mmCIF file of N, CA and C and ligand atoms in Angstrom:
data_model
loop_
_atom_site.group_PDB
_atom_site.id
_atom_site.type_symbol
_atom_site.label_atom_id
_atom_site.label_comp_id
_atom_site.label_asym_id
_atom_site.label_seq_id
_atom_site.Cartn_x
_atom_site.Cartn_y
_atom_site.Cartn_z
ATOM 1 N N MET M 1 -78.203 -66.351 164.349
ATOM 2 C CA MET M 1 -77.846 -67.750 163.842
ATOM 3 C C MET M 1 -77.502 -68.745 165.132
ATOM 4 N N ARG M 2 -78.288 -69.878 165.217
ATOM 5 C CA ARG M 2 -78.619 -70.807 166.426
ATOM 6 C C ARG M 2 -76.918 -71.506 166.245
ATOM 7 N N GLU M 3 -76.489 -71.670 167.176
ATOM 8 C CA GLU M 3 -75.065 -72.495 167.106
ATOM 9 C C GLU M 3 -75.045 -73.566 166.567
ATOM 10 N N GLU M 4 -76.023 -74.632 166.522
ATOM 11 C CA GLU M 4 -76.145 -75.821 165.685
ATOM 12 C C GLU M 4 -75.969 -75.364 164.360
ATOM 13 N N GLU M 5 -76.226 -74.388 163.782
ATOM 14 C CA GLU M 5 -75.918 -74.080 162.250
ATOM 15 C C GLU M 5 -74.705 -73.158 162.053
ATOM 16 N N CYS M 6 -73.915 -72.916 162.742
ATOM 17 C CA CYS M 6 -72.819 -71.985 162.731
ATOM 18 C C CYS M 6 -71.660 -73.102 162.312
ATOM 19 N N ILE M 7 -71.061 -72.441 161.356
ATOM 20 C CA ILE M 7 -69.790 -73.188 160.777
ATOM 21 C C ILE M 7 -68.668 -73.240 161.720
ATOM 22 N N PHE M 8 -68.643 -71.913 162.579
ATOM 23 C CA PHE M 8 -67.503 -72.351 163.295
ATOM 24 C C PHE M 8 -67.544 -73.158 164.640
ATOM 25 N N CYS M 9 -68.855 -73.293 164.899
ATOM 26 C CA CYS M 9 -69.210 -74.245 166.280
ATOM 27 C C CYS M 9 -69.006 -75.454 165.674
ATOM 28 N N LYS M 10 -69.337 -75.826 164.227
ATOM 29 C CA LYS M 10 -68.970 -77.010 163.829
ATOM 30 C C LYS M 10 -67.583 -77.680 163.668
ATOM 31 N N ILE M 11 -66.844 -76.680 163.309
ATOM 32 C CA ILE M 11 -65.472 -76.803 163.328
ATOM 33 C C ILE M 11 -65.075 -77.018 164.743
ATOM 34 N N LYS M 12 -65.196 -76.252 165.518
ATOM 35 C CA LYS M 12 -65.111 -76.262 166.941
ATOM 36 C C LYS M 12 -65.344 -77.736 167.746
ATOM 37 N N ASN M 13 -66.630 -78.334 167.124
ATOM 38 C CA ASN M 13 -67.395 -79.684 167.367
ATOM 39 C C ASN M 13 -66.529 -80.784 166.513
ATOM 40 N N LYS M 14 -65.643 -80.295 165.683
ATOM 41 C CA LYS M 14 -64.918 -81.214 164.824
ATOM 42 C C LYS M 14 -66.056 -82.043 163.961
ATOM 43 N N GLU M 15 -67.048 -81.540 163.622
ATOM 44 C CA GLU M 15 -68.063 -81.992 162.708
ATOM 45 C C GLU M 15 -67.641 -81.673 161.158
ATOM 46 N N ILE M 16 -66.917 -80.691 161.347
ATOM 47 C CA ILE M 16 -66.014 -80.309 159.838
ATOM 48 C C ILE M 16 -64.541 -80.332 160.169
ATOM 49 N N PRO M 17 -63.933 -80.946 159.528
ATOM 50 C CA PRO M 17 -62.486 -80.945 159.783
ATOM 51 C C PRO M 17 -61.695 -79.475 159.514
ATOM 52 N N SER M 18 -60.611 -79.366 159.983
ATOM 53 C CA SER M 18 -59.916 -78.095 159.758
ATOM 54 C C SER M 18 -58.457 -78.304 160.170
ATOM 55 N N LYS M 19 -57.663 -77.587 159.690
ATOM 56 C CA LYS M 19 -56.144 -77.420 160.001
ATOM 57 C C LYS M 19 -55.997 -76.628 161.052
ATOM 58 N N ILE M 20 -55.852 -77.804 162.487
ATOM 59 C CA ILE M 20 -55.772 -76.670 163.712
ATOM 60 C C ILE M 20 -54.125 -76.545 164.104
ATOM 61 N N ILE M 21 -54.162 -75.091 164.465
ATOM 62 C CA ILE M 21 -52.786 -74.603 164.547
ATOM 63 C C ILE M 21 -52.606 -74.674 166.441
ATOM 64 N N PHE M 22 -53.603 -74.217 166.779
ATOM 65 C CA PHE M 22 -53.499 -74.269 168.389
ATOM 66 C C PHE M 22 -54.905 -74.369 168.841
ATOM 67 N N GLU M 23 -55.216 -75.193 169.831
ATOM 68 C CA GLU M 23 -56.223 -75.400 170.529
ATOM 69 C C GLU M 23 -56.279 -75.799 172.188
ATOM 70 N N ASP M 24 -57.079 -75.154 172.696
ATOM 71 C CA ASP M 24 -57.432 -75.399 174.356
ATOM 72 C C ASP M 24 -58.751 -75.822 174.992
ATOM 73 N N ASP M 25 -58.977 -75.432 175.719
ATOM 74 C CA ASP M 25 -60.387 -75.679 176.225
ATOM 75 C C ASP M 25 -61.304 -74.773 175.693
ATOM 76 N N SER M 26 -60.761 -73.420 175.576
ATOM 77 C CA SER M 26 -61.588 -72.041 175.327
ATOM 78 C C SER M 26 -61.410 -71.646 173.728
ATOM 79 N N TYR M 27 -60.119 -71.789 173.327
ATOM 80 C CA TYR M 27 -59.825 -71.320 171.839
ATOM 81 C C TYR M 27 -59.476 -72.175 170.980
ATOM 82 N N LEU M 28 -59.724 -71.892 169.689
ATOM 83 C CA LEU M 28 -59.092 -72.667 168.776
ATOM 84 C C LEU M 28 -58.619 -71.676 167.419
ATOM 85 N N ALA M 29 -57.289 -72.034 167.005
ATOM 86 C CA ALA M 29 -56.932 -71.582 165.985
ATOM 87 C C ALA M 29 -56.640 -72.651 164.576
ATOM 88 N N PHE M 30 -57.193 -71.812 163.506
ATOM 89 C CA PHE M 30 -56.859 -72.911 162.294
ATOM 90 C C PHE M 30 -56.596 -71.942 160.984
ATOM 91 N N LEU M 31 -56.308 -72.856 160.068
ATOM 92 C CA LEU M 31 -56.003 -72.126 158.804
ATOM 93 C C LEU M 31 -57.459 -72.037 158.061
ATOM 94 N N ASP M 32 -57.264 -70.852 157.395
ATOM 95 C CA ASP M 32 -58.513 -70.511 156.602
ATOM 96 C C ASP M 32 -58.604 -71.203 155.240
ATOM 97 N N ILE M 33 -59.700 -72.001 155.014
ATOM 98 C CA ILE M 33 -59.709 -72.506 153.544
ATOM 99 C C ILE M 33 -59.727 -71.811 152.237
ATOM 100 N N PHE M 34 -60.224 -70.529 152.506
ATOM 101 C CA PHE M 34 -60.293 -69.660 151.548
ATOM 102 C C PHE M 34 -59.197 -68.442 151.875
ATOM 103 N N PRO M 35 -57.771 -68.697 152.063
ATOM 104 C CA PRO M 35 -56.969 -67.804 152.701
ATOM 105 C C PRO M 35 -56.601 -66.550 151.516
ATOM 106 N N ILE M 36 -56.641 -65.331 152.158
ATOM 107 C CA ILE M 36 -56.193 -63.915 151.311
ATOM 108 C C ILE M 36 -54.867 -64.383 151.066
ATOM 109 N N SER M 37 -53.831 -64.914 152.005
ATOM 110 C CA SER M 37 -52.512 -65.385 151.536
ATOM 111 C C SER M 37 -52.159 -66.531 152.437
ATOM 112 N N LYS M 38 -50.768 -66.977 152.102
ATOM 113 C CA LYS M 38 -50.437 -68.324 152.787
ATOM 114 C C LYS M 38 -50.516 -68.147 154.173
ATOM 115 N N GLY M 39 -51.104 -68.841 154.964
ATOM 116 C CA GLY M 39 -51.042 -68.866 156.120
ATOM 117 C C GLY M 39 -52.031 -68.165 157.110
ATOM 118 N N HIS M 40 -52.887 -67.803 155.989
ATOM 119 C CA HIS M 40 -54.151 -66.937 156.908
ATOM 120 C C HIS M 40 -54.628 -67.782 157.781
ATOM 121 N N THR M 41 -55.014 -67.203 158.955
ATOM 122 C CA THR M 41 -55.308 -68.019 160.216
ATOM 123 C C THR M 41 -56.492 -67.483 160.706
ATOM 124 N N ILE M 42 -57.343 -68.287 161.293
ATOM 125 C CA ILE M 42 -58.506 -67.507 161.923
ATOM 126 C C ILE M 42 -58.457 -68.486 163.456
ATOM 127 N N ILE M 43 -58.804 -67.130 164.543
ATOM 128 C CA ILE M 43 -58.804 -67.855 165.755
ATOM 129 C C ILE M 43 -60.214 -67.542 166.537
ATOM 130 N N ILE M 44 -60.863 -68.292 166.948
ATOM 131 C CA ILE M 44 -62.021 -68.300 167.498
ATOM 132 C C ILE M 44 -62.182 -68.478 169.023
ATOM 133 N N THR M 45 -63.166 -68.165 169.754
ATOM 134 C CA THR M 45 -63.588 -68.167 171.017
ATOM 135 C C THR M 45 -64.518 -69.830 170.672
ATOM 136 N N LYS M 46 -64.184 -70.866 171.752
ATOM 137 C CA LYS M 46 -65.016 -71.962 171.410
ATOM 138 C C LYS M 46 -66.653 -71.440 172.226
ATOM 139 N N ASN M 47 -66.804 -70.733 172.980
ATOM 140 C CA ASN M 47 -68.100 -70.299 173.255
ATOM 141 C C ASN M 47 -68.683 -69.469 171.870
ATOM 142 N N HIS M 48 -69.668 -69.621 171.747
ATOM 143 C CA HIS M 48 -70.590 -68.815 170.489
ATOM 144 C C HIS M 48 -70.866 -67.449 170.931
ATOM 145 N N TYR M 49 -70.142 -66.591 170.553
ATOM 146 C CA TYR M 49 -70.464 -65.038 170.566
ATOM 147 C C TYR M 49 -70.727 -64.607 169.504
ATOM 148 N N SER M 50 -71.716 -63.646 169.174
ATOM 149 C CA SER M 50 -71.925 -63.253 167.724
ATOM 150 C C SER M 50 -70.737 -62.150 167.176
ATOM 151 N N ASN M 51 -70.374 -61.404 168.287
ATOM 152 C CA ASN M 51 -69.298 -60.402 168.095
ATOM 153 C C ASN M 51 -68.728 -59.700 169.016
ATOM 154 N N ILE M 52 -67.759 -58.825 168.791
ATOM 155 C CA ILE M 52 -67.382 -58.264 169.881
ATOM 156 C C ILE M 52 -67.942 -57.658 170.887
ATOM 157 N N GLU M 53 -69.251 -57.144 170.781
ATOM 158 C CA GLU M 53 -69.872 -56.845 171.725
ATOM 159 C C GLU M 53 -70.688 -57.677 172.886
ATOM 160 N N ASP M 54 -70.483 -59.013 172.322
ATOM 161 C CA ASP M 54 -70.986 -59.964 173.205
ATOM 162 C C ASP M 54 -70.209 -60.775 173.841
ATOM 163 N N ILE M 55 -68.954 -60.768 173.618
ATOM 164 C CA ILE M 55 -68.061 -61.516 174.151
ATOM 165 C C ILE M 55 -67.360 -60.816 175.519
ATOM 166 N N ASN M 56 -67.348 -61.741 176.624
ATOM 167 C CA ASN M 56 -66.870 -61.015 177.776
ATOM 168 C C ASN M 56 -65.455 -60.587 177.933
ATOM 169 N N GLU M 57 -65.169 -59.770 179.027
ATOM 170 C CA GLU M 57 -63.921 -58.750 178.699
ATOM 171 C C GLU M 57 -62.556 -59.958 179.144
ATOM 172 N N ASN M 58 -63.049 -61.175 179.965
ATOM 173 C CA ASN M 58 -62.123 -61.996 180.142
ATOM 174 C C ASN M 58 -61.860 -62.790 178.814
ATOM 175 N N GLU M 59 -62.537 -63.220 178.372
ATOM 176 C CA GLU M 59 -62.342 -64.100 177.063
ATOM 177 C C GLU M 59 -61.552 -63.143 176.142
ATOM 178 N N LEU M 60 -62.170 -61.865 175.724
ATOM 179 C CA LEU M 60 -61.681 -61.130 174.943
ATOM 180 C C LEU M 60 -60.213 -60.817 175.047
ATOM 181 N N THR M 61 -59.516 -60.728 176.334
ATOM 182 C CA THR M 61 -58.185 -60.497 176.579
ATOM 183 C C THR M 61 -57.434 -61.822 176.487
ATOM 184 N N GLU M 62 -58.109 -62.783 176.697
ATOM 185 C CA GLU M 62 -57.401 -64.210 176.353
ATOM 186 C C GLU M 62 -57.176 -64.676 175.011
ATOM 187 N N VAL M 63 -58.290 -64.352 174.300
ATOM 188 C CA VAL M 63 -58.065 -64.809 172.829
ATOM 189 C C VAL M 63 -56.971 -63.658 172.077
ATOM 190 N N PHE M 64 -56.741 -62.346 172.561
ATOM 191 C CA PHE M 64 -55.756 -61.665 171.885
ATOM 192 C C PHE M 64 -54.517 -61.852 172.185
ATOM 193 N N LYS M 65 -54.399 -62.378 173.577
ATOM 194 C CA LYS M 65 -53.059 -63.302 173.821
ATOM 195 C C LYS M 65 -52.705 -64.089 173.003
ATOM 196 N N ILE M 66 -53.726 -65.390 172.595
ATOM 197 C CA ILE M 66 -53.574 -66.121 171.579
ATOM 198 C C ILE M 66 -53.277 -65.648 170.354
ATOM 199 N N VAL M 67 -54.027 -64.408 169.762
ATOM 200 C CA VAL M 67 -53.861 -64.139 168.364
ATOM 201 C C VAL M 67 -52.152 -63.859 168.721
ATOM 202 N N ARG M 68 -51.657 -62.967 169.601
ATOM 203 C CA ARG M 68 -50.134 -62.441 169.658
ATOM 204 C C ARG M 68 -49.444 -63.615 169.398
ATOM 205 N N LYS M 69 -49.744 -64.864 170.261
ATOM 206 C CA LYS M 69 -48.730 -65.808 170.030
ATOM 207 C C LYS M 69 -48.916 -66.627 168.738
ATOM 208 N N ILE M 70 -49.772 -66.572 168.098
ATOM 209 C CA ILE M 70 -49.814 -67.346 166.755
ATOM 210 C C ILE M 70 -49.549 -66.161 165.714
ATOM 211 N N SER M 71 -49.626 -65.042 166.013
ATOM 212 C CA SER M 71 -48.750 -64.014 165.016
ATOM 213 C C SER M 71 -47.548 -63.948 165.035
ATOM 214 N N ILE M 72 -46.871 -64.275 166.229
ATOM 215 C CA ILE M 72 -45.271 -64.613 166.209
ATOM 216 C C ILE M 72 -45.016 -65.756 165.608
ATOM 217 N N LEU M 73 -45.666 -66.811 165.969
ATOM 218 C CA LEU M 73 -45.454 -67.974 165.280
ATOM 219 C C LEU M 73 -45.363 -68.117 163.952
ATOM 220 N N ILE M 74 -46.566 -67.478 163.124
ATOM 221 C CA ILE M 74 -46.631 -67.276 161.879
ATOM 222 C C ILE M 74 -45.392 -66.651 161.378
ATOM 223 N N HIS M 75 -44.951 -65.539 161.863
ATOM 224 C CA HIS M 75 -44.151 -64.309 161.362
ATOM 225 C C HIS M 75 -42.925 -65.262 161.389
ATOM 226 N N GLU M 76 -42.487 -65.752 162.455
ATOM 227 C CA GLU M 76 -41.378 -66.712 162.475
ATOM 228 C C GLU M 76 -40.918 -67.748 161.575
ATOM 229 N N LYS M 77 -42.214 -68.757 161.477
ATOM 230 C CA LYS M 77 -42.114 -70.182 160.886
ATOM 231 C C LYS M 77 -42.253 -69.561 159.476
ATOM 232 N N LEU M 78 -43.265 -68.893 158.975
ATOM 233 C CA LEU M 78 -43.469 -68.638 157.442
ATOM 234 C C LEU M 78 -42.668 -67.603 157.043
ATOM 235 N N LYS M 79 -41.720 -67.024 157.801
ATOM 236 C CA LYS M 79 -40.941 -66.185 157.195
ATOM 237 C C LYS M 79 -41.378 -64.998 156.248
ATOM 238 N N ILE M 80 -42.903 -64.373 156.841
ATOM 239 C CA ILE M 80 -43.234 -63.353 156.213
ATOM 240 C C ILE M 80 -42.844 -61.944 156.784
ATOM 241 N N ASP M 81 -43.246 -60.855 156.065
ATOM 242 C CA ASP M 81 -42.779 -59.459 156.362
ATOM 243 C C ASP M 81 -43.627 -58.828 157.112
ATOM 244 N N GLY M 82 -44.896 -59.236 157.333
ATOM 245 C CA GLY M 82 -45.764 -58.554 158.323
ATOM 246 C C GLY M 82 -46.942 -59.236 158.243
ATOM 247 N N TYR M 83 -48.030 -58.757 159.207
ATOM 248 C CA TYR M 83 -49.361 -59.248 159.063
ATOM 249 C C TYR M 83 -50.443 -58.411 159.454
ATOM 250 N N ASN M 84 -51.536 -58.528 158.818
ATOM 251 C CA ASN M 84 -52.831 -57.813 159.370
ATOM 252 C C ASN M 84 -53.570 -58.692 160.389
ATOM 253 N N ILE M 85 -54.122 -57.940 161.697
ATOM 254 C CA ILE M 85 -55.174 -58.666 162.376
ATOM 255 C C ILE M 85 -56.383 -57.884 162.065
ATOM 256 N N LEU M 86 -57.358 -58.898 161.587
ATOM 257 C CA LEU M 86 -58.599 -58.269 161.257
ATOM 258 C C LEU M 86 -59.898 -58.953 162.167
ATOM 259 N N GLN M 87 -60.586 -58.008 162.690
ATOM 260 C CA GLN M 87 -61.807 -58.422 163.328
ATOM 261 C C GLN M 87 -62.830 -57.669 162.835
ATOM 262 N N ASN M 88 -64.082 -58.528 162.236
ATOM 263 C CA ASN M 88 -65.215 -57.661 161.646
ATOM 264 C C ASN M 88 -66.347 -57.921 162.615
ATOM 265 N N ASN M 89 -67.047 -57.065 162.666
ATOM 266 C CA ASN M 89 -68.200 -57.023 163.570
ATOM 267 C C ASN M 89 -69.391 -56.341 162.208
ATOM 268 N N PHE M 90 -70.502 -57.147 162.343
ATOM 269 C CA PHE M 90 -71.685 -57.086 161.689
ATOM 270 C C PHE M 90 -71.535 -57.021 160.147
ATOM 271 N N PRO M 91 -72.689 -57.281 159.380
ATOM 272 C CA PRO M 91 -72.716 -57.415 157.947
ATOM 273 C C PRO M 91 -71.738 -56.074 157.284
ATOM 274 N N ALA M 92 -72.233 -55.039 157.609
ATOM 275 C CA ALA M 92 -71.597 -53.945 157.193
ATOM 276 C C ALA M 92 -70.012 -53.630 157.124
ATOM 277 N N ALA M 93 -69.779 -54.357 157.932
ATOM 278 C CA ALA M 93 -67.996 -54.275 158.218
ATOM 279 C C ALA M 93 -67.601 -55.852 157.533
ATOM 280 N N GLY M 94 -68.262 -56.489 156.950
ATOM 281 C CA GLY M 94 -67.888 -57.648 156.261
ATOM 282 C C GLY M 94 -68.092 -58.848 157.187
ATOM 283 N N GLN M 95 -68.251 -58.871 158.070
ATOM 284 C CA GLN M 95 -68.427 -60.133 159.016
ATOM 285 C C GLN M 95 -69.481 -61.131 158.264
ATOM 286 N N VAL M 96 -69.265 -62.158 157.833
ATOM 287 C CA VAL M 96 -69.661 -63.449 157.108
ATOM 288 C C VAL M 96 -70.337 -64.200 158.275
ATOM 289 N N ILE M 97 -69.420 -64.723 158.986
ATOM 290 C CA ILE M 97 -69.839 -65.759 159.800
ATOM 291 C C ILE M 97 -69.902 -65.067 161.343
ATOM 292 N N ARG M 98 -71.327 -65.295 161.855
ATOM 293 C CA ARG M 98 -71.515 -64.507 163.148
ATOM 294 C C ARG M 98 -71.239 -65.384 164.185
ATOM 295 N N HIS M 99 -69.967 -65.621 164.483
ATOM 296 C CA HIS M 99 -69.231 -66.291 165.678
ATOM 297 C C HIS M 99 -68.013 -65.349 165.756
ATOM 298 N N PHE M 100 -67.722 -64.684 166.848
ATOM 299 C CA PHE M 100 -66.619 -63.992 167.026
ATOM 300 C C PHE M 100 -65.317 -64.588 166.440
ATOM 301 N N HIS M 101 -64.447 -63.840 165.828
ATOM 302 C CA HIS M 101 -63.332 -64.492 165.050
ATOM 303 C C HIS M 101 -62.328 -63.462 164.900
ATOM 304 N N VAL M 102 -60.984 -63.800 164.914
ATOM 305 C CA VAL M 102 -60.069 -62.695 164.458
ATOM 306 C C VAL M 102 -59.005 -63.514 163.217
ATOM 307 N N HIS M 103 -59.168 -62.732 162.315
ATOM 308 C CA HIS M 103 -58.207 -63.021 161.046
ATOM 309 C C HIS M 103 -56.652 -62.521 161.343
ATOM 310 N N ILE M 104 -55.542 -63.447 161.162
ATOM 311 C CA ILE M 104 -54.301 -62.906 161.161
ATOM 312 C C ILE M 104 -53.883 -63.229 159.450
ATOM 313 N N ILE M 105 -53.960 -62.224 158.663
ATOM 314 C CA ILE M 105 -53.323 -62.264 157.369
ATOM 315 C C ILE M 105 -51.827 -61.821 157.035
ATOM 316 N N PRO M 106 -51.193 -62.765 156.817
ATOM 317 C CA PRO M 106 -49.757 -62.728 156.451
ATOM 318 C C PRO M 106 -49.700 -61.880 154.961
ATOM 319 N N ARG M 107 -48.433 -61.039 155.165
ATOM 320 C CA ARG M 107 -48.397 -60.074 154.257
ATOM 321 C C ARG M 107 -46.681 -60.054 153.848
ATOM 322 N N SER M 108 -46.462 -59.816 152.665
ATOM 323 C CA SER M 108 -45.175 -59.560 152.299
ATOM 324 C C SER M 108 -45.064 -58.086 151.437
ATOM 325 N N ILE M 109 -43.880 -57.673 151.667
ATOM 326 C CA ILE M 109 -43.718 -56.334 150.950
ATOM 327 C C ILE M 109 -44.133 -56.315 149.566
ATOM 328 N N ASN M 110 -44.918 -55.305 149.148
ATOM 329 C CA ASN M 110 -45.480 -55.224 147.980
ATOM 330 C C ASN M 110 -46.419 -56.286 147.300
ATOM 331 N N ASP M 111 -46.910 -56.970 148.385
ATOM 332 C CA ASP M 111 -48.175 -57.997 147.854
ATOM 333 C C ASP M 111 -49.244 -57.104 147.393
ATOM 334 N N ASP M 112 -50.205 -57.613 146.530
ATOM 335 C CA ASP M 112 -51.495 -57.065 146.372
ATOM 336 C C ASP M 112 -52.537 -57.894 146.946
ATOM 337 N N LYS M 113 -52.285 -58.513 148.089
ATOM 338 C CA LYS M 113 -53.167 -59.375 148.737
ATOM 339 C C LYS M 113 -54.484 -58.977 149.563
ATOM 340 N N PHE M 114 -54.122 -57.740 149.854
ATOM 341 C CA PHE M 114 -55.247 -56.995 150.792
ATOM 342 C C PHE M 114 -54.697 -55.539 150.685
ATOM 343 N N LYS M 115 -55.725 -54.645 150.121
ATOM 344 C CA LYS M 115 -55.276 -53.242 150.031
ATOM 345 C C LYS M 115 -55.703 -52.483 151.371
ATOM 346 N N MET M 116 -54.869 -51.937 151.687
ATOM 347 C CA MET M 116 -55.223 -50.933 153.024
ATOM 348 C C MET M 116 -55.202 -49.553 152.752
ATOM 349 N N LYS M 117 -54.947 -49.264 151.330
ATOM 350 C CA LYS M 117 -54.664 -48.003 150.913
ATOM 351 C C LYS M 117 -56.368 -47.512 150.247
ATOM 352 N N ILE M 118 -57.031 -47.016 151.294
ATOM 353 C CA ILE M 118 -58.464 -46.739 151.007
ATOM 354 C C ILE M 118 -58.587 -45.201 151.045
ATOM 355 N N PRO M 119 -59.252 -44.609 150.081
ATOM 356 C CA PRO M 119 -59.273 -43.175 149.952
ATOM 357 C C PRO M 119 -59.621 -42.546 151.187
ATOM 358 N N ARG M 120 -59.062 -41.482 151.595
ATOM 359 C CA ARG M 120 -59.438 -40.783 152.879
ATOM 360 C C ARG M 120 -59.781 -39.225 152.666
ATOM 361 N N ASN M 121 -60.652 -38.538 153.349
ATOM 362 C CA ASN M 121 -60.466 -36.998 153.128
ATOM 363 C C ASN M 121 -60.437 -36.510 154.312
ATOM 364 N N GLN M 122 -59.854 -35.305 154.258
ATOM 365 C CA GLN M 122 -59.654 -34.703 155.615
ATOM 366 C C GLN M 122 -60.589 -34.284 156.418
ATOM 367 N N ALA M 123 -61.077 -34.465 157.706
ATOM 368 C CA ALA M 123 -62.522 -34.025 158.307
ATOM 369 C C ALA M 123 -62.050 -32.502 158.467
ATOM 370 N N THR M 124 -63.410 -31.737 158.672
ATOM 371 C CA THR M 124 -63.230 -30.214 159.088
ATOM 372 C C THR M 124 -63.526 -30.420 160.537
ATOM 373 N N GLU M 125 -62.986 -29.189 161.296
ATOM 374 C CA GLU M 125 -63.457 -29.152 162.655
ATOM 375 C C GLU M 125 -64.508 -29.460 163.207
ATOM 376 N N ASP M 126 -65.396 -29.127 162.006
ATOM 377 C CA ASP M 126 -66.928 -28.886 162.793
ATOM 378 C C ASP M 126 -67.457 -30.425 162.988
ATOM 379 N N GLU M 127 -67.066 -31.153 161.602
ATOM 380 C CA GLU M 127 -67.522 -32.537 161.619
ATOM 381 C C GLU M 127 -67.110 -33.393 162.623
ATOM 382 N N LEU M 128 -65.553 -33.174 163.189
ATOM 383 C CA LEU M 128 -65.064 -33.707 164.434
ATOM 384 C C LEU M 128 -65.840 -33.532 165.571
ATOM 385 N N ASN M 129 -66.363 -32.101 165.401
ATOM 386 C CA ASN M 129 -66.634 -31.881 166.831
ATOM 387 C C ASN M 129 -68.161 -32.411 167.152
ATOM 388 N N LYS M 130 -68.802 -32.354 165.880
ATOM 389 C CA LYS M 130 -70.266 -32.970 165.771
ATOM 390 C C LYS M 130 -70.269 -34.626 166.273
ATOM 391 N N ILE M 131 -69.072 -35.157 165.807
ATOM 392 C CA ILE M 131 -68.865 -36.585 166.387
ATOM 393 C C ILE M 131 -68.627 -36.764 167.564
ATOM 394 N N LEU M 132 -67.912 -36.009 167.873
ATOM 395 C CA LEU M 132 -67.257 -36.143 169.519
ATOM 396 C C LEU M 132 -68.478 -35.715 170.147
ATOM 397 N N ASN M 133 -69.194 -34.854 169.878
ATOM 398 C CA ASN M 133 -70.323 -34.429 170.940
ATOM 399 C C ASN M 133 -71.462 -35.635 171.019
ATOM 400 N N SER M 134 -71.803 -36.289 169.592
ATOM 401 C CA SER M 134 -72.689 -37.688 169.678
ATOM 402 C C SER M 134 -71.948 -38.543 170.639
ATOM 403 N N LEU M 135 -70.741 -38.763 170.734
ATOM 404 C CA LEU M 135 -70.229 -39.845 171.233
ATOM 405 C C LEU M 135 -70.243 -39.679 172.653
ATOM 406 N N LYS M 136 -70.057 -38.344 172.934
ATOM 407 C CA LYS M 136 -69.863 -37.666 174.353
ATOM 408 C C LYS M 136 -71.132 -37.529 175.107
ATOM 409 N N SER M 137 -72.249 -37.764 174.477
ATOM 410 C CA SER M 137 -73.443 -37.330 174.880
ATOM 411 C C SER M 137 -74.467 -38.473 175.593
HETATM 412 ZN ZN1 ZN D 201 -70.716 -70.843 166.408
#
């Protein structure tokens, strides 16, 4: 995706209006216009990186410092019970906009906004060893 077609670059350049919570020279936090829950926030780097593999370590560290700050702000000001921090990479993982971003999704006890109860099966020793060998070779 070219930068000039990227919706987050357009938001960063103020070509598309957004409800900005925080902004500095390198990062921007704004309210998601299709929120999963009240206060659903997106944090982006102003530099266009496709995903976590493209971003440099310094900016990755800095963006997560901002994610923490905004999380605390949302937690305190919106009086929520908790929140999920979500960062999707590649379409298979649900990444829709190919510009590195982090979601903060406010939660309340027993809400039905974002299910984390995904069925899981216990792996066998053999399966775990095969994966471990693939990762270490
Ligand atoms: Zn972009």
